[in-house]
Amino acid sequence: MKTLAMNGINLAYTRGGNGVPLLLVHGFPLDSTSWNEVRPFLEDDFDVITPDLRGFGQSTTLETEYTVTDMADDLAGLLDHLGIKKVAIAGHSMGGYITLAFAKKYPERINAIGLISSQAASDSAERKEGRLKSAQEVAINGVSSMAQTMPEKLSANPRVQSLARDLISRQKNAGVVGALKAMAAREDYLSFLKGCHFPIVLIHGDADTLIPIDRSKEILAAADHARLLEIKGANHMPMMEFPEQTAKGIKLLK
Ligand code: MLT
């Protein structure tokens, strides 16, 4: 991986492939390796850039609080460094929230956006409270209990569960806490999407138990330029459960 120093952190990223630039933003509490299985299906069509968000993978972990917009600013800094003005950007779940924050702050840099197993709605009061409670638990006990309990919520596929378990246990406590707080504080992006002029591709498993496909259908109904690729049988990790189909959806961003 390469590393770039900016915004007070080191941001690690991988880049490969040929074609128009595509930024893939990973979900929670994962890192850029969550794209490993889908990436080979994309590199003939795109210049694929996969960063580790602040707090995850090989990027710097901060003890201070930050927002999804701060995380989006890191992506803008990375594109500046790479000399890329406009991009197709797709985010998985939490990566979708950061994609939306990026699109809202930097609309002039967007060719198209993809939201994979994600949503535009903000958290309910109950969900917010749950996140802050999880943040406290992780701060005290570490990510290990999350690494045990979360994989079965992400996928019914034992291979994907095991990959997710390894990925989650590699993450640092402070990064997981930082992301939980940032997600809890994020705004609602549905009205922003309603007025957007760029194409929006929604990719969602019909068996997603963490963020139901209805969240994508809500965007489809509200936004003029949205289309939905429904992946039958996928839960919350389509890029690992059905990488080829997920890549087919991402290619709609070209
Ligand atoms: C994710 O998969 O990124 C998170 O579970 C999203 C969320 O908790 O809202």
Coordinates of C-alpha atoms and ligand atoms in Angstrom, one line a residue:
M1 CA 0.0 0.0 0.0
K2 CA 1.1 3.6 -0.5
T3 CA 0.7 6.2 2.2
L4 CA 0.0 9.9 1.9
A5 CA 0.5 12.4 4.8
M6 CA -2.3 15.1 4.9
N7 CA -5.0 16.5 7.2
G8 CA -2.8 15.5 10.2
I9 CA -2.9 11.8 9.3
N10 CA -1.3 9.2 7.1
L11 CA -3.8 7.8 4.7
A12 CA -3.0 4.4 3.2
Y13 CA -4.4 3.4 -0.2
T14 CA -4.0 1.0 -3.0
R15 CA -4.3 1.9 -6.7
G16 CA -4.5 -0.3 -9.8
G17 CA -6.2 -0.9 -13.1
N18 CA -6.8 1.2 -16.2
G19 CA -9.7 3.5 -17.1
V20 CA -11.7 6.2 -15.5
P21 CA -11.0 6.8 -11.8
L22 CA -13.1 4.9 -9.3
L23 CA -12.9 5.5 -5.6
L24 CA -14.2 2.6 -3.4
V25 CA -14.9 3.5 0.2
H26 CA -15.1 0.6 2.7
G27 CA -17.6 0.0 5.4
F28 CA -17.6 -0.5 9.2
P29 CA -15.5 -1.9 10.9
L30 CA -13.5 -3.0 7.9
D31 CA -10.7 -1.7 5.7
S32 CA -9.8 -1.5 2.0
T33 CA -9.1 -5.2 1.8
S34 CA -12.9 -5.8 1.9
W35 CA -12.7 -4.9 -1.9
N36 CA -10.1 -7.6 -2.7
E37 CA -12.6 -10.0 -4.3
V38 CA -14.5 -7.4 -6.4
R39 CA -11.4 -5.5 -7.5
P40 CA -10.2 -8.0 -10.2
F41 CA -13.6 -7.6 -12.0
L42 CA -13.1 -3.8 -12.2
E43 CA -9.5 -3.2 -13.1
D44 CA -10.0 -3.5 -16.8
D45 CA -12.5 -0.7 -16.7
F46 CA -11.4 1.6 -14.0
D47 CA -8.4 3.1 -12.3
V48 CA -9.4 1.6 -8.9
I49 CA -8.4 3.5 -5.7
T50 CA -9.2 1.9 -2.4
P51 CA -8.2 3.9 0.7
D52 CA -8.2 2.8 4.3
L53 CA -10.3 5.4 6.0
R54 CA -8.8 7.2 9.0
G55 CA -9.0 4.9 12.0
F56 CA -8.9 1.7 9.9
G57 CA -6.4 -0.6 8.2
Q58 CA -3.0 1.0 7.8
S59 CA -4.2 4.6 8.1
T60 CA -3.7 6.7 11.2
T61 CA -6.0 6.2 14.1
L62 CA -7.0 9.3 16.0
E63 CA -8.2 9.6 19.6
T64 CA -10.0 12.9 18.8
E65 CA -13.6 13.1 17.5
Y66 CA -14.3 13.6 13.8
T67 CA -17.2 13.6 11.4
V68 CA -18.1 11.7 8.2
T69 CA -17.3 15.0 6.4
D70 CA -13.8 15.0 7.9
M71 CA -13.4 11.5 6.5
A72 CA -14.7 12.7 3.1
D73 CA -12.1 15.5 3.3
D74 CA -9.4 12.9 3.5
L75 CA -10.7 11.4 0.2
A76 CA -10.6 14.9 -1.4
G77 CA -7.0 15.3 -0.2
L78 CA -6.1 11.9 -1.7
L79 CA -7.7 12.8 -5.1
D80 CA -5.8 16.1 -5.0
H81 CA -2.6 14.3 -4.4
L82 CA -3.3 11.9 -7.3
G83 CA -4.2 14.8 -9.6
I84 CA -7.8 13.5 -10.1
K85 CA -10.4 16.2 -10.5
K86 CA -13.6 14.1 -11.0
V87 CA -14.4 10.6 -9.9
A88 CA -17.0 7.9 -9.7
I89 CA -17.2 7.0 -6.0
A90 CA -18.9 4.0 -4.5
G91 CA -19.2 3.3 -0.8
H92 CA -20.2 0.2 1.1
S93 CA -22.5 0.9 4.1
M94 CA -20.6 3.4 6.3
G95 CA -18.6 4.1 3.2
G96 CA -21.9 5.1 1.6
Y97 CA -22.4 7.7 4.3
I98 CA -18.9 9.1 3.6
T99 CA -19.6 9.0 -0.2
L100 CA -22.7 11.1 0.5
A101 CA -20.8 13.5 2.7
F102 CA -18.2 13.8 -0.1
A103 CA -20.8 14.3 -2.8
K104 CA -22.5 17.0 -0.8
K105 CA -19.3 18.9 -0.1
Y106 CA -17.7 18.4 -3.5
P107 CA -20.5 18.0 -6.1
E108 CA -18.2 19.4 -8.8
R109 CA -15.9 16.4 -8.3
I110 CA -18.6 13.7 -8.9
N111 CA -19.1 11.7 -12.1
A112 CA -21.5 9.2 -10.5
I113 CA -22.1 7.7 -7.0
G114 CA -22.7 4.2 -5.9
L115 CA -24.2 3.2 -2.6
I116 CA -23.7 -0.5 -1.7
S117 CA -25.8 -1.9 1.1
S118 CA -26.2 1.7 2.4
Q119 CA -28.7 4.4 3.1
A120 CA -29.3 8.1 2.9
A121 CA -31.3 8.3 6.1
S122 CA -29.7 9.4 9.4
D123 CA -29.9 7.3 12.6
S124 CA -33.1 7.1 14.7
A125 CA -32.6 8.3 18.3
E126 CA -32.5 4.6 19.4
R127 CA -29.9 3.7 16.8
K128 CA -27.8 6.7 17.8
E129 CA -28.0 5.6 21.5
G130 CA -27.0 2.0 20.5
R131 CA -23.9 3.3 18.6
L132 CA -22.7 5.4 21.6
K133 CA -23.2 2.4 23.9
S134 CA -21.2 0.2 21.5
A135 CA -18.5 2.9 21.4
Q136 CA -18.3 2.8 25.2
E137 CA -18.1 -1.0 25.1
V138 CA -15.3 -1.1 22.5
A139 CA -13.4 1.6 24.4
I140 CA -13.5 -0.6 27.5
N141 CA -13.3 -4.1 26.1
G142 CA -11.8 -3.7 22.7
V143 CA -13.0 -4.9 19.3
S144 CA -12.8 -8.6 20.0
S145 CA -16.4 -9.1 21.1
M146 CA -17.6 -7.2 18.0
A147 CA -15.4 -9.5 15.9
Q148 CA -17.2 -12.4 17.4
T149 CA -20.8 -11.2 17.2
M150 CA -20.9 -9.0 14.1
P151 CA -19.9 -11.4 11.3
E152 CA -23.1 -13.5 11.5
K153 CA -25.2 -10.3 11.1
L154 CA -23.2 -9.4 8.0
S155 CA -23.6 -12.6 6.1
A156 CA -25.0 -16.1 6.3
N157 CA -22.0 -17.4 4.3
P158 CA -19.4 -19.1 6.6
R159 CA -16.5 -18.1 4.3
V160 CA -17.6 -14.4 4.4
Q161 CA -18.2 -14.6 8.1
S162 CA -14.6 -15.9 8.7
L163 CA -13.1 -13.2 6.4
A164 CA -15.1 -10.5 8.3
R165 CA -14.1 -11.9 11.7
D166 CA -10.4 -11.6 10.7
L167 CA -10.9 -8.2 9.2
I168 CA -12.7 -6.8 12.3
S169 CA -10.3 -8.2 14.8
R170 CA -7.4 -6.4 12.9
Q171 CA -9.0 -3.0 13.5
K172 CA -8.0 -0.7 16.3
N173 CA -10.3 0.2 19.2
A174 CA -10.0 4.0 18.8
G175 CA -10.8 3.8 15.1
V176 CA -13.9 1.8 15.7
V177 CA -15.0 4.2 18.4
G178 CA -14.3 7.2 16.2
A179 CA -16.4 5.8 13.3
L180 CA -19.3 4.9 15.6
K181 CA -19.4 8.5 16.9
A182 CA -19.1 9.9 13.3
M183 CA -21.9 7.7 12.1
A184 CA -24.2 8.6 15.0
A185 CA -23.7 12.3 14.3
R186 CA -24.3 12.2 10.5
E187 CA -27.0 14.1 8.8
D188 CA -29.9 12.9 6.7
Y189 CA -28.9 13.0 3.0
L190 CA -32.2 12.1 1.3
S191 CA -33.2 15.6 0.5
F192 CA -29.7 16.3 -0.9
L193 CA -30.0 13.2 -3.2
K194 CA -33.4 14.4 -4.4
G195 CA -31.8 17.4 -6.1
C196 CA -28.8 15.7 -7.5
H197 CA -28.0 15.7 -11.2
F198 CA -25.4 12.9 -11.3
P199 CA -26.2 9.2 -11.7
I200 CA -26.8 7.2 -8.5
V201 CA -26.4 3.4 -8.6
L202 CA -27.8 1.5 -5.7
I203 CA -26.6 -2.0 -5.1
H204 CA -28.4 -3.9 -2.3
G205 CA -28.9 -7.5 -1.3
D206 CA -32.5 -8.5 -0.8
A207 CA -31.4 -10.5 2.3
D208 CA -29.6 -7.6 4.0
T209 CA -30.6 -7.7 7.7
L210 CA -28.4 -4.8 8.8
I211 CA -29.6 -2.2 6.4
P212 CA -32.8 -3.5 4.6
I213 CA -33.1 -3.0 0.9
D214 CA -36.1 -0.7 1.6
R215 CA -33.5 2.0 2.4
S216 CA -32.3 1.8 -1.2
K217 CA -35.9 1.7 -2.5
E218 CA -36.5 4.9 -0.6
I219 CA -33.7 6.6 -2.5
L220 CA -34.9 5.1 -5.8
A221 CA -38.3 6.7 -5.2
A222 CA -36.9 10.1 -4.2
A223 CA -34.0 10.7 -6.6
D224 CA -34.5 11.4 -10.3
H225 CA -31.3 9.7 -11.5
A226 CA -31.1 6.6 -9.4
R227 CA -31.2 2.9 -10.4
L228 CA -31.2 -0.2 -8.2
L229 CA -29.4 -3.4 -8.8
E230 CA -30.9 -5.9 -6.4
I231 CA -28.7 -8.9 -5.6
K232 CA -30.8 -11.9 -4.7
G233 CA -29.6 -13.8 -1.7
A234 CA -27.0 -11.3 -0.6
N235 CA -26.9 -10.0 3.0
H236 CA -24.7 -7.1 4.0
M237 CA -21.5 -8.0 2.2
P238 CA -22.3 -8.3 -1.5
M239 CA -18.8 -7.5 -2.6
M240 CA -17.7 -10.8 -0.9
E241 CA -20.9 -12.8 -1.2
F242 CA -21.4 -12.0 -4.9
P243 CA -18.3 -10.2 -6.2
E244 CA -19.0 -10.5 -9.9
Q245 CA -22.6 -9.3 -9.6
T246 CA -21.5 -6.4 -7.4
A247 CA -18.8 -5.5 -10.0
K248 CA -21.6 -5.5 -12.7
G249 CA -23.4 -2.9 -10.6
I250 CA -20.3 -0.8 -10.0
K251 CA -19.6 -0.8 -13.8
L252 CA -22.9 1.1 -14.2
L253 CA -20.9 4.1 -12.8
K254 CA -18.7 4.3 -15.9
Ligands
MLT1 C1 -21.4 -0.8 7.9 O1 -21.5 -1.9 7.5 O2 -20.6 0.0 7.4 C2 -22.2 -0.4 9.2 O3 -22.8 -1.5 9.7 C3 -23.2 0.7 8.8 C4 -24.0 1.1 10.0 O4 -23.8 0.6 11.1 O5 -24.9 1.9 9.8

